[in-house]
Coordinates of C-alpha atoms in Angstrom, one line a residue:
Chain K
M1 CA -89.0 140.1 -15.3
S2 CA -88.1 142.9 -14.3
K3 CA -90.6 142.6 -11.2
I4 CA -89.2 139.4 -10.6
L5 CA -85.6 140.7 -10.0
N6 CA -86.4 143.3 -7.8
H7 CA -88.0 141.2 -5.3
L8 CA -85.3 138.5 -5.8
E9 CA -82.6 141.4 -4.4
E10 CA -84.5 142.5 -1.8
W11 CA -85.2 139.1 -0.5
I12 CA -81.7 138.3 -1.0
I13 CA -80.3 140.7 1.2
A14 CA -83.3 140.5 4.1
T15 CA -82.5 137.3 4.0
L16 CA -78.8 137.2 4.4
M17 CA -79.2 140.6 7.3
G18 CA -81.2 138.3 9.3
A19 CA -79.2 135.1 8.5
A20 CA -76.2 136.9 9.8
T21 CA -78.0 138.1 12.7
V22 CA -78.7 135.2 14.0
I23 CA -75.4 133.0 13.2
I24 CA -73.5 135.6 15.4
F25 CA -76.0 135.8 17.9
V26 CA -76.5 131.8 17.7
A27 CA -72.8 131.3 18.0
V28 CA -72.4 134.1 20.9
V29 CA -75.5 131.5 23.0
H30 CA -73.4 129.2 22.1
R31 CA -69.5 130.1 23.3
Y32 CA -71.2 130.2 26.6
A33 CA -73.8 127.4 27.5
S34 CA -71.3 124.9 26.5
G35 CA -69.0 126.2 28.8
L36 CA -72.9 126.1 31.4
S37 CA -72.2 122.2 33.1
I38 CA -74.8 120.9 32.5
P39 CA -75.4 117.0 31.7
Y40 CA -75.9 115.8 28.8
I41 CA -76.7 119.2 27.4
Q42 CA -72.6 120.2 27.5
D43 CA -71.9 117.2 25.7
A44 CA -73.5 117.9 22.9
L45 CA -73.1 121.3 22.8
I46 CA -69.3 121.1 22.9
K47 CA -69.9 118.3 19.8
I48 CA -71.0 121.1 17.5
N49 CA -69.5 123.1 15.9
M50 CA -69.5 127.0 15.9
S51 CA -66.2 128.5 14.1
W52 CA -67.3 128.8 11.1
A53 CA -69.8 131.3 12.2
Q54 CA -67.8 134.6 12.1
E55 CA -66.8 134.1 8.5
A56 CA -69.6 133.1 7.5
C57 CA -71.0 136.1 8.8
I58 CA -68.1 138.3 6.4
Y59 CA -68.6 136.7 3.5
M60 CA -72.7 136.8 3.9
F61 CA -71.8 140.9 4.8
V62 CA -70.1 140.7 1.5
W63 CA -72.7 139.5 -1.0
M64 CA -75.4 141.1 0.7
A65 CA -72.3 145.0 0.4
K66 CA -72.7 144.5 -3.1
F67 CA -76.3 143.4 -3.5
G68 CA -77.3 146.2 -0.8
A69 CA -76.0 148.4 -3.2
A70 CA -77.6 147.4 -6.2
Y71 CA -80.8 148.0 -4.0
G72 CA -79.0 151.5 -2.6
V73 CA -78.6 152.9 -6.7
R74 CA -82.6 152.1 -7.5
T75 CA -83.6 153.6 -4.5
G76 CA -81.9 156.1 -4.3
I77 CA -79.4 155.7 -0.9
H78 CA -75.9 155.9 -1.7
V79 CA -74.8 160.3 -0.6
G80 CA -72.7 162.8 -2.4
V81 CA -72.2 166.0 -2.7
D82 CA -75.2 167.7 -4.4
V83 CA -75.4 171.3 -2.7
L84 CA -73.2 172.6 -6.0
I85 CA -75.8 171.1 -8.7
N86 CA -79.0 171.2 -6.4
Q87 CA -78.3 175.6 -6.7
L88 CA -78.2 175.0 -10.8
G89 CA -81.2 175.2 -13.1
D90 CA -83.4 172.6 -14.6
K91 CA -80.9 171.8 -17.1
N92 CA -77.7 172.4 -16.1
R93 CA -78.5 170.5 -12.8
G94 CA -79.6 167.8 -15.0
R95 CA -76.6 167.4 -17.2
F96 CA -74.5 166.6 -14.4
I97 CA -77.1 164.0 -12.7
I98 CA -77.2 161.9 -15.8
F99 CA -72.8 162.2 -16.3
G100 CA -73.1 160.9 -12.4
L101 CA -75.3 157.9 -13.9
L102 CA -73.3 156.9 -16.6
A103 CA -70.2 157.5 -14.7
G104 CA -71.9 155.1 -11.7
A105 CA -72.2 152.9 -14.4
F106 CA -68.5 153.2 -15.7
F107 CA -67.4 152.4 -12.8
T108 CA -69.2 149.4 -12.4
G109 CA -68.8 148.2 -15.6
I110 CA -65.0 148.1 -15.4
V111 CA -65.1 146.7 -11.3
G112 CA -67.7 144.3 -12.6
T113 CA -65.6 142.4 -15.7
L114 CA -62.5 142.7 -13.7
G115 CA -64.5 141.2 -11.0
A116 CA -64.9 138.4 -13.5
T117 CA -61.6 138.3 -14.8
F118 CA -60.5 137.4 -10.9
V119 CA -62.6 134.8 -10.7
W120 CA -62.2 132.7 -14.1
E121 CA -59.1 132.8 -12.6
I122 CA -59.1 131.9 -8.9
G123 CA -61.7 129.6 -10.6
H124 CA -59.1 127.6 -12.2
T125 CA -56.7 127.2 -8.9
E126 CA -57.3 124.9 -5.4
Q127 CA -58.6 128.3 -3.3
V128 CA -60.9 127.7 -0.5
S129 CA -61.7 129.5 2.5
A130 CA -60.3 128.6 6.1
D131 CA -62.7 127.8 8.0
L132 CA -66.2 126.6 5.4
E133 CA -63.8 125.5 2.8
M134 CA -65.5 126.9 0.7
P135 CA -64.3 127.3 -2.8
M136 CA -63.0 131.2 -3.5
W137 CA -64.3 131.8 -6.5
I138 CA -67.5 131.5 -5.2
V139 CA -67.8 134.0 -2.4
Y140 CA -66.0 136.7 -5.2
L141 CA -68.8 135.5 -7.1
A142 CA -70.6 138.7 -5.5
V143 CA -68.0 140.6 -7.3
P144 CA -69.3 140.6 -10.8
L145 CA -72.5 140.2 -9.9
G146 CA -73.5 142.6 -8.0
S147 CA -71.8 144.7 -9.7
Y148 CA -73.0 144.3 -13.0
L149 CA -76.3 144.7 -11.1
M150 CA -75.7 147.6 -9.5
C151 CA -74.4 149.0 -13.7
F152 CA -77.7 147.6 -15.0
R153 CA -79.1 149.8 -12.3
F154 CA -77.7 152.3 -12.9
L155 CA -78.3 153.1 -16.6
Q156 CA -82.0 152.2 -15.2
V157 CA -81.7 154.8 -13.4
G158 CA -80.8 157.4 -15.7
W159 CA -82.7 156.3 -18.6
T160 CA -86.3 156.9 -16.1
F161 CA -84.1 160.6 -15.8
W162 CA -84.3 160.4 -18.9
K163 CA -87.5 159.8 -19.7
T164 CA -89.4 161.3 -16.3
G165 CA -86.4 163.9 -14.8
E166 CA -88.1 161.3 -11.7
L167 CA -84.7 160.0 -9.6
P168 CA -85.8 157.5 -6.6
K169 CA -85.2 159.2 -3.5
H170 CA -84.3 157.8 -0.5
D171 CA -85.6 159.6 3.2
H172 CA -82.4 159.1 5.2
A173 CA -85.1 160.8 8.0
H174 CA -87.8 158.2 8.5
V175 CA -89.4 157.4 11.9
E176 CA -91.5 154.0 12.0
G177 CA -95.1 155.2 14.4
I178 CA -94.5 159.1 13.4
E179 CA -96.3 160.6 10.8
D180 CA -94.6 161.8 7.3
I181 CA -93.6 165.6 8.4
K182 CA -91.1 166.0 5.3
A183 CA -92.9 167.1 2.6
E184 CA -91.2 169.5 0.7
M185 CA -87.4 167.9 2.3
V186 CA -84.1 169.3 -0.3
D187 CA -81.5 167.9 0.8
P188 CA -78.1 168.2 0.7
F189 CA -77.0 164.9 -0.2
H190 CA -78.7 163.7 -2.9
P191 CA -79.7 165.5 -6.2
A192 CA -83.4 167.2 -6.7
P193 CA -85.4 165.9 -9.6
V194 CA -85.5 168.1 -12.5
K195 CA -89.7 169.7 -13.5
S196 CA -89.7 167.9 -17.4
G197 CA -87.7 165.4 -18.3
G198 CA -84.0 164.9 -18.2
N199 CA -83.4 165.6 -22.0
A200 CA -85.1 168.4 -22.0
Chain L
M1 CA -47.5 166.4 -7.6
N2 CA -49.4 163.4 -8.1
A3 CA -51.4 163.7 -4.7
A4 CA -52.2 167.0 -5.9
I5 CA -53.8 165.8 -8.9
I6 CA -55.6 162.7 -7.5
F7 CA -56.6 165.6 -4.6
V8 CA -58.4 167.7 -7.3
L9 CA -59.5 164.9 -9.8
L10 CA -61.8 163.4 -6.2
F11 CA -62.9 167.3 -5.7
A12 CA -64.1 167.9 -9.5
L13 CA -65.8 164.2 -10.0
M14 CA -67.5 164.5 -6.0
L15 CA -68.5 167.3 -7.2
T16 CA -71.0 167.0 -9.4
G17 CA -72.5 165.4 -7.6
M18 CA -72.0 162.0 -8.5
P19 CA -71.6 159.4 -5.2
I20 CA -69.3 159.9 -2.8
S21 CA -68.4 155.9 -3.8
I22 CA -68.1 156.6 -7.1
S23 CA -65.8 159.5 -7.2
L24 CA -63.2 157.7 -5.2
G25 CA -63.4 154.8 -6.9
L26 CA -63.8 156.6 -10.4
T27 CA -60.0 159.0 -9.2
V28 CA -58.2 155.5 -8.3
L29 CA -58.6 153.4 -11.4
T30 CA -57.3 156.7 -13.5
F31 CA -54.8 157.2 -11.1
L32 CA -54.1 153.5 -11.5
F33 CA -54.4 153.2 -15.3
T34 CA -51.8 157.1 -16.2
M35 CA -50.1 157.0 -13.6
T36 CA -48.6 154.0 -12.1
N37 CA -47.2 150.8 -12.5
V38 CA -48.7 149.4 -9.2
P39 CA -50.2 146.0 -11.0
I40 CA -53.6 146.2 -11.8
E41 CA -54.1 143.1 -10.0
S42 CA -52.8 143.5 -5.9
V43 CA -56.0 146.4 -6.5
A44 CA -58.2 144.0 -7.7
L45 CA -57.5 142.1 -4.2
K46 CA -58.0 145.6 -2.3
L47 CA -61.4 145.4 -3.8
F48 CA -62.7 142.4 -2.8
T49 CA -60.7 142.2 0.6
G50 CA -62.0 145.8 1.4
I51 CA -64.5 145.5 3.7
E52 CA -63.3 141.2 4.8
K53 CA -62.7 142.1 8.1
F54 CA -65.2 140.9 11.1
E55 CA -64.8 144.6 12.5
I56 CA -66.6 146.4 9.6
M57 CA -69.7 143.7 10.4
A58 CA -70.5 145.4 13.6
I59 CA -71.6 148.1 11.2
P60 CA -74.8 146.1 9.3
F61 CA -75.6 145.4 12.8
F62 CA -75.8 148.8 14.8
I63 CA -77.7 149.4 11.7
L64 CA -80.3 146.7 12.8
A65 CA -80.6 147.6 16.2
G66 CA -80.8 150.7 15.9
N67 CA -83.7 150.2 13.5
F68 CA -85.8 148.1 15.4
L69 CA -86.3 150.7 18.0
T70 CA -86.2 153.7 16.2
H71 CA -89.6 153.9 16.5
G72 CA -92.3 156.8 17.9
G73 CA -93.2 154.5 20.3
V74 CA -90.2 154.9 21.9
A75 CA -89.2 158.0 21.8
K76 CA -92.7 158.9 23.7
R77 CA -90.9 156.7 26.4
M78 CA -87.7 158.1 26.8
I79 CA -89.4 161.7 26.0
N80 CA -91.7 160.8 29.2
F81 CA -89.1 159.0 31.3
A82 CA -86.9 163.0 30.7
T83 CA -89.4 165.2 31.0
S84 CA -90.6 163.8 34.7
M85 CA -87.3 163.5 35.6
I86 CA -86.3 167.1 34.6
G87 CA -89.5 168.6 33.1
H88 CA -90.1 171.0 36.6
W89 CA -86.2 173.2 36.1
H90 CA -86.1 176.6 34.3
G91 CA -86.3 175.4 30.5
G92 CA -89.4 172.9 30.5
L93 CA -90.2 170.4 28.5
G94 CA -87.2 172.0 26.0
L95 CA -84.3 170.8 28.2
A96 CA -86.4 167.5 29.2
G97 CA -85.8 167.7 25.1
V98 CA -82.4 167.2 25.5
M99 CA -82.3 164.6 27.8
A100 CA -85.0 162.7 25.3
C101 CA -82.4 163.5 22.4
A102 CA -79.2 161.6 24.1
L103 CA -81.3 158.7 25.6
F104 CA -83.1 158.0 22.5
A105 CA -79.9 158.8 20.1
A106 CA -78.2 156.9 22.4
V107 CA -80.1 153.4 21.0
S108 CA -80.9 154.8 17.7
G109 CA -77.7 155.8 16.3
S110 CA -78.9 158.1 13.5
S111 CA -78.9 161.9 14.4
P112 CA -81.3 162.9 11.6
A113 CA -83.7 159.7 12.7
T114 CA -83.6 161.2 16.5
V115 CA -84.5 164.5 14.9
V116 CA -87.3 163.6 13.9
A117 CA -88.7 161.1 15.9
I118 CA -88.2 163.8 18.9
G119 CA -88.4 166.7 17.6
S120 CA -91.5 165.8 16.1
L121 CA -93.2 164.3 19.1
I122 CA -92.2 166.9 21.4
L123 CA -92.5 170.5 19.5
P124 CA -95.8 171.4 18.6
A125 CA -96.1 170.8 22.7
M126 CA -93.9 173.4 23.4
V127 CA -95.5 175.6 20.9
A128 CA -98.8 175.0 22.5
Q129 CA -96.6 175.7 26.1
G130 CA -96.1 179.1 24.3
F131 CA -91.8 178.2 23.9
P132 CA -91.1 179.7 20.3
K133 CA -90.5 177.3 17.5
G134 CA -87.1 178.8 17.0
F135 CA -85.8 178.0 21.0
G136 CA -87.1 174.4 20.4
A137 CA -85.8 173.4 16.8
G138 CA -82.6 175.1 18.1
V139 CA -82.8 172.8 21.2
I140 CA -83.5 169.3 19.2
T141 CA -81.3 170.4 16.3
T142 CA -78.3 170.4 18.4
A143 CA -79.1 168.1 20.9
G144 CA -80.4 165.3 18.7
A145 CA -76.5 165.4 17.0
L146 CA -75.7 163.6 20.1
G147 CA -75.9 160.0 18.7
I148 CA -72.5 160.0 17.4
L149 CA -70.9 160.5 20.4
I150 CA -72.4 158.2 22.7
P151 CA -72.1 154.4 22.1
P152 CA -72.9 152.8 20.9
S153 CA -71.7 154.7 17.9
I154 CA -71.6 153.9 13.5
A155 CA -68.6 157.3 13.4
M156 CA -66.7 155.6 16.1
V157 CA -67.2 152.1 14.2
I158 CA -65.5 153.9 11.5
F159 CA -63.4 155.1 12.4
A160 CA -61.9 152.1 14.8
V161 CA -62.0 150.5 11.1
A162 CA -60.4 153.3 8.5
T163 CA -57.3 153.5 11.4
N164 CA -57.3 150.3 13.2
T165 CA -58.5 152.0 17.0
S166 CA -60.3 149.6 18.9
I167 CA -63.6 150.1 19.4
G168 CA -64.0 149.2 23.0
A169 CA -61.5 152.1 24.0
L170 CA -63.6 154.9 21.4
F171 CA -66.7 153.4 23.0
M172 CA -65.8 154.2 26.3
A173 CA -63.8 156.9 25.8
G174 CA -67.0 159.2 23.9
L175 CA -69.2 158.2 26.8
I176 CA -68.1 160.8 29.4
P177 CA -67.6 163.5 26.5
G178 CA -70.6 163.0 25.6
I179 CA -72.3 162.9 29.1
V180 CA -70.9 166.3 29.4
L181 CA -71.9 167.5 25.9
A182 CA -75.3 166.6 26.2
M183 CA -74.8 168.6 29.8
L184 CA -73.5 171.9 28.1
L185 CA -76.4 172.1 26.1
G186 CA -79.3 171.4 29.1
L187 CA -77.2 173.8 30.6
T188 CA -77.7 176.4 27.8
T189 CA -81.1 176.0 27.6
W190 CA -81.6 176.5 31.1
Y191 CA -80.1 179.4 31.2
R192 CA -81.6 181.3 28.0
A193 CA -85.0 179.2 29.4
R194 CA -84.3 181.1 32.7
K195 CA -83.5 184.8 30.9
F196 CA -86.7 185.2 29.1
G197 CA -88.8 183.0 31.2
Y198 CA -90.4 180.3 29.7
P199 CA -92.9 178.5 30.6
R200 CA -92.1 174.8 32.7
M201 CA -93.4 171.8 34.6
K202 CA -95.8 170.2 37.2
K203 CA -92.1 168.7 39.2
A204 CA -94.3 164.8 38.8
T205 CA -93.9 162.5 41.8
W206 CA -91.4 159.6 42.8
G207 CA -94.2 157.1 42.0
E208 CA -94.8 158.8 37.7
R209 CA -90.6 159.0 38.1
W210 CA -90.2 154.4 38.8
H211 CA -93.1 154.3 36.3
A212 CA -91.3 156.3 33.4
F213 CA -88.1 155.3 34.3
R214 CA -89.7 151.7 33.8
A215 CA -90.9 152.1 30.3
S216 CA -87.9 153.5 28.7
A217 CA -85.1 151.3 30.9
W218 CA -85.8 148.4 27.9
G219 CA -84.7 150.0 25.4
L220 CA -81.7 151.7 27.6
L221 CA -80.2 148.4 28.9
L222 CA -79.0 148.4 25.0
V223 CA -76.2 150.4 25.7
F224 CA -75.3 148.7 28.5
I225 CA -75.2 145.4 27.0
V226 CA -73.0 146.8 24.7
L227 CA -71.1 148.5 27.0
G228 CA -70.5 145.9 29.6
G229 CA -70.4 143.4 27.0
I230 CA -67.1 145.0 25.1
Y231 CA -65.4 145.8 28.9
S232 CA -66.1 142.9 30.3
G233 CA -64.5 140.7 27.6
F234 CA -67.9 138.6 26.9
F235 CA -68.0 139.0 23.9
T236 CA -66.4 141.2 21.0
P237 CA -68.1 144.7 19.6
T238 CA -69.0 143.1 16.3
E239 CA -70.5 140.1 18.7
A240 CA -71.8 142.6 21.1
A241 CA -73.7 144.3 17.5
A242 CA -75.6 141.4 16.8
V243 CA -76.7 140.4 21.0
S244 CA -77.9 143.8 20.5
A245 CA -79.8 143.3 17.7
V246 CA -82.0 140.7 18.4
Y247 CA -82.4 141.9 22.2
A248 CA -83.7 145.4 19.9
F249 CA -85.4 142.6 18.0
I250 CA -87.6 140.5 21.0
I251 CA -87.5 144.3 22.8
A252 CA -89.1 145.8 20.0
V253 CA -91.7 143.2 19.0
F254 CA -92.8 141.4 22.9
V255 CA -92.0 143.7 25.0
Y256 CA -92.6 147.3 23.6
K257 CA -94.8 145.8 21.0
D258 CA -94.2 148.5 19.1
M259 CA -93.7 147.2 15.8
P260 CA -95.7 143.7 14.1
L261 CA -93.8 140.8 13.0
R262 CA -94.7 141.6 9.8
R263 CA -92.8 144.2 9.8
V264 CA -89.8 142.8 10.2
G265 CA -89.0 142.1 6.5
K266 CA -88.8 146.0 5.6
V267 CA -86.3 146.5 8.0
L268 CA -83.9 144.3 7.8
L269 CA -84.0 145.7 4.3
D270 CA -83.8 148.7 5.4
S271 CA -80.8 148.1 7.3
A272 CA -79.0 145.5 4.9
S273 CA -79.7 149.2 1.5
M274 CA -78.3 151.4 4.4
S275 CA -75.1 149.3 5.3
A276 CA -74.3 148.2 2.4
M277 CA -74.5 151.7 1.2
L278 CA -72.1 152.8 3.6
L279 CA -70.5 149.0 3.0
Y280 CA -69.9 150.7 -0.1
I281 CA -68.1 153.3 0.3
I282 CA -66.1 151.9 2.8
T283 CA -65.1 149.4 0.6
N284 CA -64.0 152.6 -2.1
A285 CA -62.3 154.5 0.7
V286 CA -59.7 151.1 2.0
L287 CA -58.9 152.0 -1.8
F288 CA -58.2 155.7 -1.9
S289 CA -56.5 155.5 0.9
F290 CA -54.3 152.5 -0.5
L291 CA -52.9 154.5 -2.7
M292 CA -52.9 157.1 -0.8
T293 CA -49.9 155.2 1.3
S294 CA -48.5 153.9 -1.8
E295 CA -47.8 158.2 -2.7
Q296 CA -47.3 158.6 0.6
V297 CA -49.0 161.3 1.2
P298 CA -49.0 161.1 4.9
Q299 CA -45.6 160.8 5.5
A300 CA -44.5 164.0 2.9
L301 CA -47.9 165.4 4.9
T302 CA -45.4 165.3 8.8
S303 CA -42.4 165.7 6.5
W304 CA -43.9 168.8 6.0
L305 CA -46.0 169.6 9.6
L306 CA -42.5 168.9 11.5
S307 CA -40.0 171.3 9.0
M308 CA -42.4 174.4 9.4
G309 CA -41.6 173.5 12.9
L310 CA -45.9 172.8 13.9
G311 CA -46.4 171.1 17.1
P312 CA -49.3 168.9 18.0
I313 CA -51.2 172.1 19.3
T314 CA -51.0 173.9 15.4
F315 CA -52.0 170.4 14.1
L316 CA -54.8 169.4 16.3
L317 CA -56.4 173.0 15.7
A318 CA -55.7 173.1 11.3
V319 CA -57.7 169.8 12.1
N320 CA -60.4 171.5 13.9
I321 CA -60.8 174.1 10.4
L322 CA -60.2 171.0 8.0
L323 CA -62.9 168.6 9.2
L324 CA -65.0 171.2 9.9
L325 CA -64.5 172.5 6.7
A326 CA -65.8 168.9 5.0
G327 CA -68.4 169.4 6.9
N328 CA -69.5 171.9 4.5
V329 CA -70.5 170.1 1.8
M330 CA -69.7 165.8 3.2
E331 CA -71.9 163.9 5.2
P332 CA -69.9 162.0 8.5
S333 CA -68.9 158.9 7.6
S334 CA -67.5 160.0 4.3
I335 CA -66.2 162.2 5.6
I336 CA -63.9 160.2 7.9
L337 CA -63.6 157.8 5.3
I338 CA -61.6 160.2 3.7
M339 CA -59.3 162.8 6.0
A340 CA -58.7 159.8 9.1
P341 CA -56.2 157.1 6.9
I342 CA -54.1 160.9 6.1
L343 CA -54.8 161.9 9.2
F344 CA -54.0 159.7 11.8
P345 CA -50.7 158.3 11.1
V346 CA -49.5 162.0 11.6
A347 CA -51.2 162.0 14.4
V348 CA -49.9 159.5 16.1
K349 CA -45.8 161.0 15.2
L350 CA -47.1 164.1 16.8
G351 CA -47.7 162.1 19.9
I352 CA -51.1 162.6 20.2
D353 CA -53.2 159.7 21.7
P354 CA -55.3 157.7 18.8
V355 CA -58.5 156.9 20.5
H356 CA -58.4 161.1 22.0
F357 CA -57.9 162.0 18.3
G358 CA -61.0 160.0 16.9
I359 CA -62.6 161.8 19.5
L360 CA -61.8 164.7 18.3
I361 CA -62.8 164.1 14.8
V362 CA -66.8 162.6 16.1
V363 CA -67.7 166.1 17.9
N364 CA -66.0 167.5 14.5
M365 CA -69.2 165.5 13.0
E366 CA -72.0 166.3 15.1
V367 CA -71.1 170.0 14.6
G368 CA -71.0 169.7 11.2
M369 CA -75.0 167.7 10.9
C370 CA -76.1 170.8 12.9
H371 CA -74.5 173.9 10.3
P372 CA -75.8 175.2 7.1
P373 CA -75.1 173.9 3.9
V374 CA -75.3 170.7 4.7
G375 CA -76.3 169.9 8.3
L376 CA -78.5 167.6 8.0
N377 CA -79.9 167.7 11.6
L378 CA -80.9 171.4 10.0
Y379 CA -82.6 170.4 6.6
V380 CA -84.4 167.8 9.3
A381 CA -86.2 170.1 11.3
S382 CA -86.1 172.5 8.5
G383 CA -89.0 169.7 7.4
I384 CA -91.0 169.8 10.8
T385 CA -90.9 173.4 12.2
K386 CA -91.9 175.0 8.2
M387 CA -88.9 177.2 8.5
G388 CA -86.4 178.2 6.4
I389 CA -82.6 177.1 6.7
T390 CA -81.2 181.2 7.3
E391 CA -84.3 181.8 10.3
L392 CA -83.7 177.6 11.8
T393 CA -79.1 179.2 11.5
V394 CA -80.0 182.2 13.8
A395 CA -82.4 179.4 16.3
V396 CA -79.6 177.3 16.5
W397 CA -76.6 179.6 17.3
P398 CA -76.9 179.5 21.2
W399 CA -76.3 175.5 20.7
L400 CA -74.0 175.6 18.1
A401 CA -71.5 178.1 19.9
T402 CA -71.9 176.1 22.9
M403 CA -70.5 172.8 21.1
L404 CA -67.9 175.1 19.8
G405 CA -66.9 175.9 23.0
F406 CA -67.2 172.0 23.8
L407 CA -65.0 170.7 20.8
M408 CA -62.2 173.3 21.7
V409 CA -62.2 171.8 25.2
V410 CA -62.3 168.1 23.6
T411 CA -59.4 169.4 21.5
Y412 CA -56.8 170.6 23.9
W413 CA -57.8 168.6 27.1
P414 CA -57.1 164.5 26.5
G415 CA -57.3 163.9 30.1
L416 CA -62.2 164.3 29.2
S417 CA -62.2 161.4 27.2
L418 CA -58.9 158.9 28.0
W419 CA -59.8 158.9 31.5
L420 CA -62.4 156.2 31.6
P421 CA -61.4 153.8 29.7
K422 CA -57.2 154.5 31.2
T423 CA -59.4 154.1 34.6
L424 CA -61.0 151.4 33.5
G425 CA -57.5 149.4 32.7
M426 CA -58.1 149.0 28.6
S427 CA -55.1 149.5 26.3
W428 CA -55.6 150.4 22.8

């Protein structure tokens, strides 16, 4: 179950990223290609309407941002100011980390609820988006869904940390084609893990 | 009074080590529920519409383009080209390292990745040639930061978004300062290498140079597509970013063949999660700056400065000190997102050019990446060289001092940044 959710999450954000790129690229090519006076092809191109591309791109990235932020909690990509707490002993740092994760769950929980209310209200109106004419509540559904998922991820990471003392850690300096060099790199924007469980 | 509470709360939350986005969001929520009667609905709306601007979408596209080309193979080509051009001067590989960093940073856009890519290839070679470890580390740590000044730069897009400044003008304005800083870092390298008699390389023939240039040109063309495309009006910055992402994909997969097609999914996923992280900070920072504006913090700051009789000169000095201090605890995008909306209206009121102000902030961020306690480049360099942070800090100082001197020049000589966009007839 959890595995399916993980894959779905990854699949959604990677696809949105790729598709948005292709859409904008095609829209640009289309704009210039339909300006070339090639018989038949030009007429065919002019008939295709690409004016919805910008709006589609924005909404795709809004969805990507909400779900990507949840994925980021699972992979530890969110940056913070960890210079101070990394100076603390394991026990106290553990407390701060738990506090931070719970605060994250709390905030995303509130936003999710606000978002759900908002979507509920807007769902009872006839509001549609400007170009795609898509109902706005579908567009904004990203907020409650993404926020609740993020809330769940914060709790999940917090639970693992409580049990094992491990935190997901993203490597901000990874370069393809270069073997890993930063074996023991401590970085100032992420909390260091603690040795035993966070409840120690 | 309220403003003071907001800031204390924000800093307290940030210092607990929770994600910056969450501390921003919680600060705003606390404020809204306890101190104001701004209707919560209007804020909810901000939460959804905060990132609905097409300009912001340049960020994910540039990240994607950079990730396609952030590859050891690309770094190797840049190093070969740089070495063939200037490796025979004093400073040899070190000097070539500065140039390679500038080139790689321009296409990759990530400073820490530049340090890793160029550093892990060139540093062992430098040590083998007899350079002291600290010399190479100093060169690469500082030159790796050039990425956020040389366009396309994500830090500049973030500034543009936070202040409604023209992305195209910022990119153009960053070009000359970027090249000048690269030359100054090179000069420092050259001077020290000559003084201590470090090894030089054999002079390359023009044939070798042409060959090395051809190999690296595909990557470098990306910068020209972006700048040329935006300047000529061929596309908007966001479209330029999307086109450069497709271009980078074609180069990485089909021309350089560094990346097998099956890795593309992973690159998409990594870029998406990196962008989502930034977009999440942006969403919450938009809320925060909305709150700042509704509390009239920039206005209060401006009238206070004016009542003290402080002009632009003192203000800019204070901005530099403030940003350098902030650079001690936070990473660049968050600093820009939190500080720019507050400082920018003041700067404009004092008659400082918006684009010049943006470049100044970006150079500040560069300095922040290279000094302790949180300079990310230092940490990455320490990972590569296995040197301690303290030892590295000592090694970095000649170049860091150069950067600080350059920061002063950029601060008080607007012409350095503004000449190119003005000459090109850009308006903003």
